[in-house]
Amino acid sequence: NTSPHPLLIPEHPCPLAKSMSSILPFTPPVVKRLLGWKKSANGSSGAGGGGEQNGQEEKWCEKAVKSLVKKLKKTGQLDELEKAITTQNRNTKCVTIPR
């Protein structure tokens, strides 16, 4: 399959639009950073194989992280979550997720 990724915009003058592979219209930088830490089903980091099912899983993951980010912004805990994930430090504050 040599066709370009269907979500890329090859003729768009903006270089960022060419690299955007997000399924949802706009993905905030914090969501992209947190998705970069996602573990696959086999335990490895990052995105796994291809296929339609993987695309649906990626879309679901992105929506879930967006929802989590929205909730944690309201409570002011988003920075603490990102700190805990990126530093892999057990001594960070507890992050509670509101319903």
Tab-separated table of C-alpha atoms in Angstrom:
chain	number	residue	atom	x	y	z
A	1	ASN	CA	0.000	0.000	0.000
A	2	THR	CA	1.807	3.098	-1.249
A	3	SER	CA	-1.011	5.611	-0.827
A	4	PRO	CA	-0.368	8.395	1.710
A	5	HIS	CA	-2.018	8.307	5.097
A	6	PRO	CA	-5.664	9.371	4.580
A	7	LEU	CA	-5.521	11.929	7.393
A	8	LEU	CA	-2.492	13.811	6.092
A	9	ILE	CA	-3.047	16.889	3.973
A	10	PRO	CA	-0.249	16.741	1.371
A	11	GLU	CA	-1.072	19.993	-0.447
A	12	HIS	CA	-1.515	22.136	2.678
A	13	PRO	CA	1.115	24.933	2.955
A	14	CYS	CA	1.458	24.589	6.742
A	15	PRO	CA	4.168	22.048	7.709
A	16	LEU	CA	2.318	21.183	10.927
A	17	ALA	CA	-0.762	20.095	8.976
A	18	LYS	CA	1.371	17.638	7.010
A	19	SER	CA	2.584	15.906	10.164
A	20	MET	CA	-0.775	15.839	11.939
A	21	SER	CA	-1.940	12.241	12.127
A	22	SER	CA	-4.553	12.730	14.835
A	23	ILE	CA	-7.940	11.194	14.274
A	24	LEU	CA	-9.727	13.957	16.173
A	25	PRO	CA	-9.780	17.526	14.796
A	26	PHE	CA	-7.510	19.137	17.406
A	27	THR	CA	-5.265	17.421	19.895
A	28	PRO	CA	-3.803	19.663	22.606
A	29	PRO	CA	-0.042	19.266	23.234
A	30	VAL	CA	-0.602	17.857	26.741
A	31	VAL	CA	-2.795	15.089	25.291
A	32	LYS	CA	-0.114	14.247	22.720
A	33	ARG	CA	2.532	14.099	25.467
A	34	LEU	CA	0.413	11.812	27.644
A	35	LEU	CA	-0.465	9.557	24.693
A	36	GLY	CA	3.261	9.160	24.102
A	37	TRP	CA	3.453	7.313	27.429
A	38	LYS	CA	0.630	4.895	26.537
A	39	LYS	CA	1.470	1.221	26.899
A	40	SER	CA	0.263	-1.209	24.258
A	41	ALA	CA	-1.516	-4.468	25.080
A	42	ASN	CA	1.805	-6.364	25.003
A	43	GLY	CA	3.397	-3.912	27.448
A	44	SER	CA	5.566	-1.902	25.055
A	45	SER	CA	5.351	1.881	24.798
A	46	GLY	CA	3.902	3.751	21.860
A	47	ALA	CA	1.649	2.683	19.003
A	48	GLY	CA	1.533	-0.914	17.875
A	49	GLY	CA	0.732	-2.565	14.540
A	50	GLY	CA	-1.636	-1.326	11.874
A	51	GLY	CA	-5.156	-2.101	10.817
A	52	GLU	CA	-8.625	-0.710	11.297
A	53	GLN	CA	-8.942	-2.090	14.837
A	54	ASN	CA	-5.740	-0.329	15.881
A	55	GLY	CA	-7.061	2.921	14.400
A	56	GLN	CA	-10.266	2.608	16.406
A	57	GLU	CA	-8.243	1.856	19.552
A	58	GLU	CA	-6.043	4.907	18.963
A	59	LYS	CA	-9.138	7.078	18.509
A	60	TRP	CA	-10.656	5.700	21.729
A	61	CYS	CA	-7.399	6.264	23.637
A	62	GLU	CA	-7.162	9.843	22.411
A	63	LYS	CA	-10.763	10.559	23.425
A	64	ALA	CA	-10.172	8.986	26.851
A	65	VAL	CA	-7.027	11.038	27.481
A	66	LYS	CA	-8.784	14.220	26.325
A	67	SER	CA	-11.590	13.510	28.787
A	68	LEU	CA	-9.107	12.838	31.596
A	69	VAL	CA	-7.207	16.044	30.830
A	70	LYS	CA	-10.463	18.048	30.867
A	71	LYS	CA	-11.424	16.633	34.284
A	72	LEU	CA	-7.976	17.155	35.804
A	73	LYS	CA	-7.733	20.735	34.521
A	74	LYS	CA	-10.870	21.573	36.497
A	75	THR	CA	-9.327	20.247	39.720
A	76	GLY	CA	-5.826	21.607	39.064
A	77	GLN	CA	-4.219	18.159	39.121
A	78	LEU	CA	-3.138	17.900	35.483
A	79	ASP	CA	0.418	19.105	36.148
A	80	GLU	CA	0.776	16.572	38.961
A	81	LEU	CA	-0.356	13.705	36.702
A	82	GLU	CA	2.050	14.712	33.962
A	83	LYS	CA	4.870	15.051	36.508
A	84	ALA	CA	4.136	11.587	37.959
A	85	ILE	CA	4.091	9.960	34.520
A	86	THR	CA	7.104	11.689	33.025
A	87	THR	CA	9.379	11.366	36.050
A	88	GLN	CA	8.207	7.847	36.996
A	89	ASN	CA	8.636	8.979	40.605
A	90	ARG	CA	6.623	7.343	43.399
A	91	ASN	CA	7.003	10.446	45.585
A	92	THR	CA	4.600	12.600	43.554
A	93	LYS	CA	1.239	13.696	44.920
A	94	CYS	CA	-1.790	11.427	44.594
A	95	VAL	CA	-4.035	12.294	41.646
A	96	THR	CA	-7.736	11.574	42.062
A	97	ILE	CA	-9.984	11.407	39.040
A	98	PRO	CA	-13.427	12.958	39.617
A	99	ARG	CA	-16.482	11.143	38.277
